Amino acid sequence: ALERTFSIIKPDATNRNLTGAINSLFEKNGLRIVAQKRIQMTTAQAETFYAVHSARPFFGELVEFMTSAPVVVQVLEGENAVLKHREVMGATNPSEAAEGTVRKEFALSIGENSVHGSDSLENAAIEIAQFFAGNEIVG
Ligand code: CMP
């Protein structure tokens, strides 16, 4: 089915000027960028976004990292977009990511892993709504 998923190009990638290279991989794999903006995430936004990880030992580091430089938040649309995006991103840990994936090509570590993607259609809707108004998404 035609789906929308939520994507973030993270600070390690924006710092290295990789926005276009990552978008190119998304587009080559059939994902259409139907909304996109570059923002400086606030601590409150990052804490809310990653609330599910708040008990993890890396939570503080994660919030610190996500607010350390601009990020690019996106809505990607395509057939089975949630799963397709996760496939194009590759495994969370770049040392386990498959050849040709964003994280294999670009990620630096499990924390500085260049991209975020929603893990389900339900979470995609929640995450999209945290960063985009309906009229900012143009399919
Ligand atoms: P993301 O898909 O954005 O969702 C949660 C993030 O936590 C994940 O990507 C990783 O970047 C980060 N993360 C997961 N495990 C660790 C870890 N052991 N140390 C630091 N960051 C982590």
Short mmCIF file of C-alpha atoms and ligand atoms in Angstrom, two decimals:
data_model
loop_
_atom_site.label_atom_id
_atom_site.label_comp_id
_atom_site.label_asym_id
_atom_site.label_seq_id
_atom_site.Cartn_x
_atom_site.Cartn_y
_atom_site.Cartn_z
CA ALA A 1 0.00 0.00 0.00
CA LEU A 2 1.03 3.61 -0.46
CA GLU A 3 2.45 4.75 2.89
CA ARG A 4 4.13 7.73 4.47
CA THR A 5 6.99 7.46 6.92
CA PHE A 6 8.96 9.94 9.00
CA SER A 7 12.68 10.42 8.45
CA ILE A 8 15.42 12.49 10.10
CA ILE A 9 18.81 13.24 8.58
CA LYS A 10 20.86 13.53 11.77
CA PRO A 11 23.57 16.02 12.86
CA ASP A 12 26.53 13.80 11.90
CA ALA A 13 25.19 13.80 8.32
CA THR A 14 24.21 17.49 8.07
CA ASN A 15 27.64 18.40 9.51
CA ARG A 16 29.31 16.48 6.67
CA ASN A 17 27.04 18.01 4.00
CA LEU A 18 25.43 14.65 3.16
CA THR A 19 21.77 15.74 2.89
CA GLY A 20 21.71 15.46 -0.89
CA ALA A 21 23.62 12.18 -1.03
CA ILE A 22 21.21 10.58 1.45
CA ASN A 23 18.16 12.00 -0.33
CA SER A 24 19.53 10.60 -3.57
CA LEU A 25 19.61 7.10 -2.05
CA PHE A 26 16.04 7.52 -0.82
CA GLU A 27 14.83 8.66 -4.25
CA LYS A 28 16.72 5.91 -6.12
CA ASN A 29 14.87 3.44 -3.92
CA GLY A 30 11.42 4.75 -4.80
CA LEU A 31 10.83 7.03 -1.82
CA ARG A 32 9.37 10.44 -2.65
CA ILE A 33 10.16 13.43 -0.38
CA VAL A 34 6.69 14.96 0.14
CA ALA A 35 7.74 17.27 3.02
CA GLN A 36 11.14 18.41 4.23
CA LYS A 37 12.63 21.10 6.49
CA ARG A 38 15.95 21.81 8.14
CA ILE A 39 15.53 22.67 11.82
CA GLN A 40 17.55 23.10 14.98
CA MET A 41 15.84 20.61 17.29
CA THR A 42 15.28 21.85 20.84
CA THR A 43 16.05 19.75 23.89
CA ALA A 44 12.31 19.55 24.63
CA GLN A 45 11.55 18.35 21.09
CA ALA A 46 14.29 15.69 21.25
CA GLU A 47 13.17 14.48 24.70
CA THR A 48 9.57 14.17 23.51
CA PHE A 49 10.53 12.50 20.26
CA TYR A 50 12.73 9.90 21.99
CA ALA A 51 10.56 9.53 25.13
CA VAL A 52 10.32 5.76 24.52
CA HIS A 53 14.10 5.57 25.14
CA SER A 54 14.11 7.78 28.26
CA ALA A 55 15.15 4.93 30.59
CA ARG A 56 18.06 3.84 28.36
CA PRO A 57 21.62 4.62 29.46
CA PHE A 58 22.29 6.45 26.18
CA PHE A 59 19.24 8.77 26.44
CA GLY A 60 21.18 11.85 27.58
CA GLU A 61 23.81 11.32 24.90
CA LEU A 62 21.08 10.82 22.27
CA VAL A 63 19.29 14.09 23.15
CA GLU A 64 22.62 15.93 23.29
CA PHE A 65 23.58 14.61 19.85
CA MET A 66 20.23 15.35 18.19
CA THR A 67 20.39 18.98 19.37
CA SER A 68 24.09 19.47 18.56
CA ALA A 69 23.56 20.72 14.99
CA PRO A 70 20.69 21.10 12.50
CA VAL A 71 18.69 18.08 11.36
CA VAL A 72 16.50 17.61 8.30
CA VAL A 73 13.05 16.25 9.11
CA GLN A 74 11.16 14.64 6.26
CA VAL A 75 8.03 12.82 5.21
CA LEU A 76 8.74 10.10 2.64
CA GLU A 77 6.00 8.52 0.57
CA GLY A 78 5.99 5.30 -1.43
CA GLU A 79 4.77 1.73 -1.70
CA ASN A 80 5.48 0.09 1.69
CA ALA A 81 7.43 3.21 2.62
CA VAL A 82 7.97 2.29 6.29
CA LEU A 83 9.73 -1.00 5.54
CA LYS A 84 11.43 0.29 2.37
CA HIS A 85 12.92 3.23 4.28
CA ARG A 86 14.21 0.89 7.02
CA GLU A 87 15.81 -1.30 4.35
CA VAL A 88 17.50 1.69 2.67
CA MET A 89 18.75 2.97 6.07
CA GLY A 90 20.27 -0.39 7.05
CA ALA A 91 20.87 -1.75 10.57
CA THR A 92 21.03 0.73 13.49
CA ASN A 93 24.65 -0.26 14.10
CA PRO A 94 26.63 0.64 10.95
CA SER A 95 28.99 -2.32 11.51
CA GLU A 96 25.95 -4.56 10.89
CA ALA A 97 24.47 -2.55 8.00
CA ALA A 98 24.29 -4.13 4.54
CA GLU A 99 26.26 -2.88 1.55
CA GLY A 100 24.60 0.01 -0.27
CA THR A 101 22.56 1.20 2.73
CA VAL A 102 22.75 4.75 4.12
CA ARG A 103 24.28 3.60 7.39
CA LYS A 104 26.86 1.36 5.71
CA GLU A 105 27.88 4.23 3.41
CA PHE A 106 27.75 7.14 5.83
CA ALA A 107 27.16 6.32 9.52
CA LEU A 108 29.99 6.79 12.03
CA SER A 109 28.72 4.76 15.00
CA ILE A 110 25.54 3.36 16.58
CA GLY A 111 24.77 6.83 17.96
CA GLU A 112 26.01 8.94 15.05
CA ASN A 113 24.12 6.79 12.57
CA SER A 114 23.09 9.50 10.07
CA VAL A 115 19.35 8.77 9.83
CA HIS A 116 16.23 7.94 11.79
CA GLY A 117 13.18 6.19 10.39
CA SER A 118 9.81 5.26 11.88
CA ASP A 119 9.56 1.61 12.93
CA SER A 120 5.83 1.21 12.17
CA LEU A 121 2.99 2.89 10.30
CA GLU A 122 1.41 3.84 13.66
CA ASN A 123 4.59 5.53 14.89
CA ALA A 124 5.08 7.17 11.51
CA ALA A 125 1.79 9.05 11.91
CA ILE A 126 2.69 10.11 15.46
CA GLU A 127 6.20 11.24 14.48
CA ILE A 128 5.03 13.11 11.35
CA ALA A 129 2.47 15.02 13.46
CA GLN A 130 5.23 16.11 15.88
CA PHE A 131 7.04 18.04 13.16
CA PHE A 132 4.61 18.79 10.30
CA ALA A 133 1.23 20.42 9.91
CA GLY A 134 -1.04 18.70 7.40
CA ASN A 135 -0.73 21.54 4.87
CA GLU A 136 3.09 21.25 4.86
CA ILE A 137 2.87 17.78 3.31
CA VAL A 138 2.31 17.88 -0.44
CA GLY A 139 2.04 14.45 -2.02
P1 CMP B 1 17.06 5.96 16.03
O1 CMP B 1 16.45 5.14 14.97
O2 CMP B 1 17.07 7.42 15.84
O3 CMP B 1 16.32 5.63 17.42
C1 CMP B 1 16.98 5.61 18.66
C2 CMP B 1 18.42 5.92 18.55
O4 CMP B 1 19.19 5.66 19.69
C3 CMP B 1 19.04 5.08 17.48
O5 CMP B 1 18.59 5.51 16.22
C4 CMP B 1 20.51 5.21 17.75
O6 CMP B 1 21.10 6.29 17.05
C5 CMP B 1 20.52 5.54 19.24
N1 CMP B 1 21.17 4.45 19.94
C6 CMP B 1 20.78 3.16 19.99
N2 CMP B 1 21.64 2.45 20.73
C7 CMP B 1 22.59 3.32 21.16
C8 CMP B 1 23.75 3.18 21.95
N3 CMP B 1 24.11 2.00 22.48
N4 CMP B 1 24.49 4.29 22.17
C9 CMP B 1 24.11 5.49 21.65
N5 CMP B 1 23.03 5.66 20.89
C10 CMP B 1 22.28 4.59 20.64
#
